Amino acid sequence: TNIPLDNVSLLGDIITPYATALFTGVTHSNFTNCYFNHTYYAHLRFTACDGISVDGCVFTDATATGTAYGVAVISTKNIKISNSSFKKMRHGVTVGGSQGLSDNVVVDGNTFELQIDAGVDSHSACLNMTISNNTIIGDNNSVSGYTGNADGITYQGLHCVITGNTLMHTGDIGIYVQPNNYQDGTSATISGNRIEKPTVGPGIYLQLMNAKSSGAINHGMFAVTGNNI
C-alpha cells in the first residue's frame, strides 16, 4: 500500500522471462517519471492491485515472442496509465489474465510507436476500459527496420470507450473490437478518433461473431460517431 516510485531508471534483462518490476496486491500507489529500458516479458506488471497511477514514464524494448509488454494489467481495478511513451514491444499496454476481472482501466494521453501487435490490447477479462487521447504510430513500410505490422487498438472485454485517439500508419486494423470469449454483450463507444492510412485492414472493425461459442452473434451495443478515417 502507498508504494511510490518516482524518477527511477530500471534496466531489465532481455533473456530472463520475468517482469522488470512486479507488483501484487498493491493499493493506492503512484509510478511517475520513471524510465524502463530493455526487458524480456514486461517492464511493469500489476496483479490484483487497486488504485494505481502510472504517469509520465518511458518504456522501451521488450523482446519476448508473443509476450512483450510495457505495462501488463492482470486482475487489477482502478488503474490509470497516462502521459507515457511506449516503443518497440508487442503491446504497450495489455489487460488480461485468468485470475479475475480487471475493471476501470484508463489509458490516456500516451504515445505508442512500433508495436509488433496492437499498441493497446485488452482480453476478455476486462469489465470497463477507457482508451482516450493516445497517439499510436505504426511503421507500415518498415522504414526503421523494425516490424510494426500491427493493429492500433484491440479490445475484447465487456465495455469500452475509445475516444480522441490518433492512429497513423497502422499495419493492419486501426481500431478492432472483438467479441468477449466468455460472455455475450460486448459494447463499445468509438468516437472522435482520427485514423490515417491503415495498410491492410479497415479503419474500424467491429467483429460480431464469437469464435468460442459456436458462431453466436454478439448482442452488445455499439456507437460509432465522429471518427475521421
mmCIF file of C-alpha atoms in Angstrom:
data_model
loop_
_atom_site.group_PDB
_atom_site.id
_atom_site.type_symbol
_atom_site.label_atom_id
_atom_site.label_comp_id
_atom_site.label_asym_id
_atom_site.label_seq_id
_atom_site.Cartn_x
_atom_site.Cartn_y
_atom_site.Cartn_z
ATOM 1 C CA THR A 1 0.000 0.000 0.000
ATOM 2 C CA ASN A 2 1.176 3.521 -0.864
ATOM 3 C CA ILE A 3 4.284 2.484 -2.748
ATOM 4 C CA PRO A 4 5.703 5.494 -4.628
ATOM 5 C CA LEU A 5 8.178 5.067 -7.455
ATOM 6 C CA ASP A 6 9.391 8.394 -8.839
ATOM 7 C CA ASN A 7 12.274 9.348 -11.148
ATOM 8 C CA VAL A 8 13.728 5.843 -11.163
ATOM 9 C CA SER A 9 15.557 4.233 -14.101
ATOM 10 C CA LEU A 10 15.268 0.457 -14.440
ATOM 11 C CA LEU A 11 17.267 -1.650 -16.889
ATOM 12 C CA GLY A 12 15.753 -5.093 -17.362
ATOM 13 C CA ASP A 13 17.051 -8.453 -18.528
ATOM 14 C CA ILE A 14 16.220 -9.276 -22.146
ATOM 15 C CA ILE A 15 16.850 -13.019 -21.641
ATOM 16 C CA THR A 16 15.214 -13.984 -18.329
ATOM 17 C CA PRO A 17 11.415 -14.412 -18.782
ATOM 18 C CA TYR A 18 10.238 -12.161 -15.952
ATOM 19 C CA ALA A 19 8.863 -8.684 -15.471
ATOM 20 C CA THR A 20 11.348 -5.976 -14.572
ATOM 21 C CA ALA A 21 9.033 -4.753 -11.789
ATOM 22 C CA LEU A 22 6.214 -6.971 -10.473
ATOM 23 C CA PHE A 23 3.562 -5.781 -8.000
ATOM 24 C CA THR A 24 0.865 -7.985 -6.457
ATOM 25 C CA GLY A 25 -1.893 -6.765 -4.136
ATOM 26 C CA VAL A 26 -0.586 -3.199 -4.097
ATOM 27 C CA THR A 27 -3.100 -0.390 -3.479
ATOM 28 C CA HIS A 28 -3.117 3.389 -3.912
ATOM 29 C CA SER A 29 0.357 3.681 -5.409
ATOM 30 C CA ASN A 30 1.892 6.069 -7.944
ATOM 31 C CA PHE A 31 4.615 5.397 -10.506
ATOM 32 C CA THR A 32 5.797 8.651 -12.051
ATOM 33 C CA ASN A 33 8.561 9.871 -14.379
ATOM 34 C CA CYS A 34 10.341 6.510 -14.467
ATOM 35 C CA TYR A 35 12.436 5.130 -17.309
ATOM 36 C CA PHE A 36 12.264 1.439 -18.242
ATOM 37 C CA ASN A 37 14.643 0.073 -20.868
ATOM 38 C CA HIS A 38 15.149 -3.496 -22.120
ATOM 39 C CA THR A 39 13.084 -6.320 -20.735
ATOM 40 C CA TYR A 40 12.015 -9.773 -21.842
ATOM 41 C CA TYR A 41 8.401 -10.185 -20.677
ATOM 42 C CA ALA A 42 7.129 -6.867 -19.259
ATOM 43 C CA HIS A 43 8.512 -3.668 -17.804
ATOM 44 C CA LEU A 44 5.716 -3.333 -15.241
ATOM 45 C CA ARG A 45 3.182 -5.969 -14.189
ATOM 46 C CA PHE A 46 0.288 -5.370 -11.796
ATOM 47 C CA THR A 47 -1.665 -8.336 -10.431
ATOM 48 C CA ALA A 48 -4.715 -7.961 -8.140
ATOM 49 C CA CYS A 49 -3.898 -4.313 -7.454
ATOM 50 C CA ASP A 50 -6.263 -1.385 -6.813
ATOM 51 C CA GLY A 51 -5.798 2.357 -7.207
ATOM 52 C CA ILE A 52 -2.685 2.564 -9.402
ATOM 53 C CA SER A 53 -1.347 5.535 -11.354
ATOM 54 C CA VAL A 54 1.418 5.263 -13.977
ATOM 55 C CA ASP A 55 2.212 8.731 -15.302
ATOM 56 C CA GLY A 56 4.978 10.311 -17.342
ATOM 57 C CA CYS A 57 7.024 7.122 -17.758
ATOM 58 C CA VAL A 58 9.103 5.876 -20.698
ATOM 59 C CA PHE A 59 9.072 2.217 -21.783
ATOM 60 C CA THR A 60 11.470 0.975 -24.466
ATOM 61 C CA ASP A 61 12.189 -2.516 -25.870
ATOM 62 C CA ALA A 62 10.572 -5.758 -24.757
ATOM 63 C CA THR A 63 11.843 -8.775 -26.633
ATOM 64 C CA ALA A 64 9.803 -11.910 -25.831
ATOM 65 C CA THR A 65 7.967 -13.543 -28.724
ATOM 66 C CA GLY A 66 4.223 -13.291 -28.095
ATOM 67 C CA THR A 67 4.519 -11.739 -24.613
ATOM 68 C CA ALA A 68 6.424 -8.479 -24.670
ATOM 69 C CA TYR A 69 4.715 -5.598 -22.869
ATOM 70 C CA GLY A 70 5.246 -2.162 -21.413
ATOM 71 C CA VAL A 71 2.538 -2.439 -18.725
ATOM 72 C CA ALA A 72 0.678 -5.713 -18.096
ATOM 73 C CA VAL A 73 -2.560 -5.326 -16.115
ATOM 74 C CA ILE A 74 -3.833 -8.556 -14.540
ATOM 75 C CA SER A 75 -6.993 -8.698 -12.399
ATOM 76 C CA THR A 76 -6.468 -5.093 -11.343
ATOM 77 C CA LYS A 77 -9.007 -2.302 -10.887
ATOM 78 C CA ASN A 78 -8.896 1.493 -10.843
ATOM 79 C CA ILE A 79 -5.659 1.883 -12.757
ATOM 80 C CA LYS A 80 -4.724 4.848 -14.945
ATOM 81 C CA ILE A 81 -1.803 4.831 -17.377
ATOM 82 C CA SER A 82 -1.194 8.314 -18.735
ATOM 83 C CA ASN A 83 1.267 10.664 -20.439
ATOM 84 C CA SER A 84 3.775 7.877 -21.041
ATOM 85 C CA SER A 85 5.594 6.583 -24.121
ATOM 86 C CA PHE A 86 5.994 3.018 -25.367
ATOM 87 C CA LYS A 87 8.322 1.885 -28.127
ATOM 88 C CA LYS A 88 9.317 -1.480 -29.643
ATOM 89 C CA MET A 89 7.306 -4.204 -27.913
ATOM 90 C CA ARG A 90 4.289 -6.402 -28.650
ATOM 91 C CA HIS A 91 1.749 -4.262 -26.762
ATOM 92 C CA GLY A 92 2.461 -1.053 -24.906
ATOM 93 C CA VAL A 93 -0.447 -1.799 -22.562
ATOM 94 C CA THR A 94 -2.157 -5.186 -22.259
ATOM 95 C CA VAL A 95 -5.070 -6.153 -19.986
ATOM 96 C CA GLY A 96 -5.813 -9.823 -19.384
ATOM 97 C CA GLY A 97 -5.151 -12.864 -17.255
ATOM 98 C CA SER A 98 -7.269 -15.631 -15.750
ATOM 99 C CA GLN A 99 -7.190 -14.596 -12.084
ATOM 100 C CA GLY A 100 -10.278 -12.356 -12.124
ATOM 101 C CA LEU A 101 -11.582 -9.294 -13.900
ATOM 102 C CA SER A 102 -9.785 -6.019 -14.374
ATOM 103 C CA ASP A 103 -12.108 -3.033 -14.013
ATOM 104 C CA ASN A 104 -11.958 0.723 -14.583
ATOM 105 C CA VAL A 105 -8.778 0.682 -16.651
ATOM 106 C CA VAL A 106 -7.907 4.068 -18.183
ATOM 107 C CA VAL A 107 -5.226 4.542 -20.861
ATOM 108 C CA ASP A 108 -4.999 8.262 -21.632
ATOM 109 C CA GLY A 109 -2.629 10.638 -23.389
ATOM 110 C CA ASN A 110 0.137 8.160 -24.203
ATOM 111 C CA THR A 111 2.309 7.657 -27.290
ATOM 112 C CA PHE A 112 2.874 4.201 -28.782
ATOM 113 C CA GLU A 113 5.413 3.582 -31.538
ATOM 114 C CA LEU A 114 6.451 0.474 -33.468
ATOM 115 C CA GLN A 115 4.355 -2.102 -31.674
ATOM 116 C CA ILE A 116 4.637 -5.640 -33.044
ATOM 117 C CA ASP A 117 0.948 -6.116 -32.293
ATOM 118 C CA ALA A 118 -1.642 -3.575 -31.104
ATOM 119 C CA GLY A 119 -0.447 -0.565 -29.145
ATOM 120 C CA VAL A 120 -3.267 -1.064 -26.606
ATOM 121 C CA ASP A 121 -4.728 -4.531 -26.114
ATOM 122 C CA SER A 122 -7.430 -5.996 -23.865
ATOM 123 C CA HIS A 123 -8.510 -9.602 -23.441
ATOM 124 C CA SER A 124 -11.879 -10.911 -22.238
ATOM 125 C CA ALA A 125 -11.130 -10.478 -18.521
ATOM 126 C CA CYS A 126 -11.731 -6.727 -18.618
ATOM 127 C CA LEU A 127 -15.008 -5.210 -17.471
ATOM 128 C CA ASN A 128 -14.685 -1.472 -18.212
ATOM 129 C CA MET A 129 -11.920 0.334 -20.074
ATOM 130 C CA THR A 130 -11.378 3.844 -21.446
ATOM 131 C CA ILE A 131 -8.779 4.385 -24.175
ATOM 132 C CA SER A 132 -8.535 8.099 -24.875
ATOM 133 C CA ASN A 133 -6.320 10.805 -26.403
ATOM 134 C CA ASN A 134 -3.473 8.465 -27.305
ATOM 135 C CA THR A 135 -1.216 8.621 -30.355
ATOM 136 C CA ILE A 136 -0.333 5.281 -31.958
ATOM 137 C CA ILE A 137 2.232 5.291 -34.741
ATOM 138 C CA GLY A 138 2.975 2.192 -36.774
ATOM 139 C CA ASP A 139 5.633 1.525 -39.374
ATOM 140 C CA ASN A 140 3.781 0.033 -42.284
ATOM 141 C CA ASN A 141 6.773 0.350 -44.587
ATOM 142 C CA SER A 142 9.316 -0.962 -42.070
ATOM 143 C CA VAL A 143 11.324 2.191 -42.640
ATOM 144 C CA SER A 144 13.095 1.720 -39.319
ATOM 145 C CA GLY A 145 13.886 -1.936 -39.949
ATOM 146 C CA TYR A 146 11.576 -2.875 -37.078
ATOM 147 C CA THR A 147 8.441 -4.868 -37.935
ATOM 148 C CA GLY A 148 5.437 -2.818 -36.911
ATOM 149 C CA ASN A 149 2.680 -4.679 -38.772
ATOM 150 C CA ALA A 150 0.110 -4.099 -36.047
ATOM 151 C CA ASP A 151 -3.408 -3.058 -35.206
ATOM 152 C CA GLY A 152 -3.725 0.255 -33.407
ATOM 153 C CA ILE A 153 -6.179 -0.691 -30.618
ATOM 154 C CA THR A 154 -7.656 -4.130 -29.906
ATOM 155 C CA TYR A 155 -10.436 -4.576 -27.328
ATOM 156 C CA GLN A 156 -12.033 -7.860 -26.251
ATOM 157 C CA GLY A 157 -13.506 -7.017 -22.854
ATOM 158 C CA LEU A 158 -17.101 -6.206 -21.938
ATOM 159 C CA HIS A 159 -17.489 -2.401 -22.088
ATOM 160 C CA CYS A 160 -15.129 0.172 -23.572
ATOM 161 C CA VAL A 161 -14.937 3.807 -24.601
ATOM 162 C CA ILE A 162 -12.394 4.578 -27.321
ATOM 163 C CA THR A 163 -12.250 8.306 -27.996
ATOM 164 C CA GLY A 164 -9.972 11.089 -29.183
ATOM 165 C CA ASN A 165 -7.118 8.834 -30.321
ATOM 166 C CA THR A 166 -4.856 9.424 -33.319
ATOM 167 C CA LEU A 167 -3.661 6.327 -35.169
ATOM 168 C CA MET A 168 -1.174 6.638 -38.006
ATOM 169 C CA HIS A 169 0.271 4.046 -40.392
ATOM 170 C CA THR A 170 -1.008 1.001 -38.520
ATOM 171 C CA GLY A 171 -0.026 -2.135 -40.393
ATOM 172 C CA ASP A 172 -3.452 -3.731 -40.147
ATOM 173 C CA ILE A 173 -6.719 -2.582 -38.481
ATOM 174 C CA GLY A 174 -6.948 0.808 -36.810
ATOM 175 C CA ILE A 175 -9.483 0.019 -34.031
ATOM 176 C CA TYR A 176 -10.534 -3.611 -33.605
ATOM 177 C CA VAL A 177 -13.346 -4.579 -31.185
ATOM 178 C CA GLN A 178 -13.717 -8.344 -30.756
ATOM 179 C CA PRO A 179 -16.498 -10.310 -29.030
ATOM 180 C CA ASN A 180 -15.921 -11.361 -25.447
ATOM 181 C CA ASN A 181 -14.939 -15.029 -25.397
ATOM 182 C CA TYR A 182 -16.771 -15.808 -22.157
ATOM 183 C CA GLN A 183 -19.982 -13.799 -22.137
ATOM 184 C CA ASP A 184 -22.211 -12.115 -24.668
ATOM 185 C CA GLY A 185 -22.785 -8.392 -24.747
ATOM 186 C CA THR A 186 -19.552 -6.603 -25.609
ATOM 187 C CA SER A 187 -20.363 -2.910 -26.048
ATOM 188 C CA ALA A 188 -18.255 -0.062 -27.345
ATOM 189 C CA THR A 189 -18.447 3.684 -27.848
ATOM 190 C CA ILE A 190 -15.975 4.770 -30.518
ATOM 191 C CA SER A 191 -15.930 8.493 -31.178
ATOM 192 C CA GLY A 192 -13.721 11.343 -32.301
ATOM 193 C CA ASN A 193 -10.769 9.205 -33.374
ATOM 194 C CA ARG A 194 -8.503 10.008 -36.317
ATOM 195 C CA ILE A 195 -7.182 7.034 -38.267
ATOM 196 C CA GLU A 196 -4.680 7.597 -41.055
ATOM 197 C CA LYS A 197 -3.549 5.065 -43.641
ATOM 198 C CA PRO A 198 -4.143 1.599 -42.187
ATOM 199 C CA THR A 199 -2.212 -0.606 -44.619
ATOM 200 C CA VAL A 200 -4.258 -3.797 -44.853
ATOM 201 C CA GLY A 201 -7.464 -3.720 -42.853
ATOM 202 C CA PRO A 202 -10.267 -1.242 -42.201
ATOM 203 C CA GLY A 203 -10.043 1.816 -40.006
ATOM 204 C CA ILE A 204 -12.609 0.433 -37.552
ATOM 205 C CA TYR A 205 -13.662 -3.221 -37.355
ATOM 206 C CA LEU A 206 -16.479 -4.439 -35.072
ATOM 207 C CA GLN A 207 -16.384 -8.229 -35.039
ATOM 208 C CA LEU A 208 -19.805 -9.659 -34.208
ATOM 209 C CA MET A 209 -19.108 -13.390 -34.263
ATOM 210 C CA ASN A 210 -17.867 -15.028 -31.060
ATOM 211 C CA ALA A 211 -15.276 -17.581 -32.096
ATOM 212 C CA LYS A 212 -15.582 -19.641 -28.905
ATOM 213 C CA SER A 213 -19.366 -20.004 -28.770
ATOM 214 C CA SER A 214 -20.201 -21.890 -31.968
ATOM 215 C CA GLY A 215 -20.553 -18.771 -34.046
ATOM 216 C CA ALA A 216 -23.014 -16.992 -31.738
ATOM 217 C CA ILE A 217 -23.749 -13.372 -32.589
ATOM 218 C CA ASN A 218 -22.578 -10.767 -30.111
ATOM 219 C CA HIS A 219 -25.618 -8.726 -28.969
ATOM 220 C CA GLY A 220 -23.767 -5.778 -27.483
ATOM 221 C CA MET A 221 -24.437 -2.126 -28.249
ATOM 222 C CA PHE A 222 -22.082 -0.142 -30.452
ATOM 223 C CA ALA A 223 -21.980 3.622 -31.015
ATOM 224 C CA VAL A 224 -19.556 4.846 -33.682
ATOM 225 C CA THR A 225 -19.662 8.605 -34.236
ATOM 226 C CA GLY A 226 -17.479 11.471 -35.424
ATOM 227 C CA ASN A 227 -14.418 9.478 -36.463
ATOM 228 C CA ASN A 228 -12.124 10.627 -39.263
ATOM 229 C CA ILE A 229 -10.676 7.815 -41.401
#
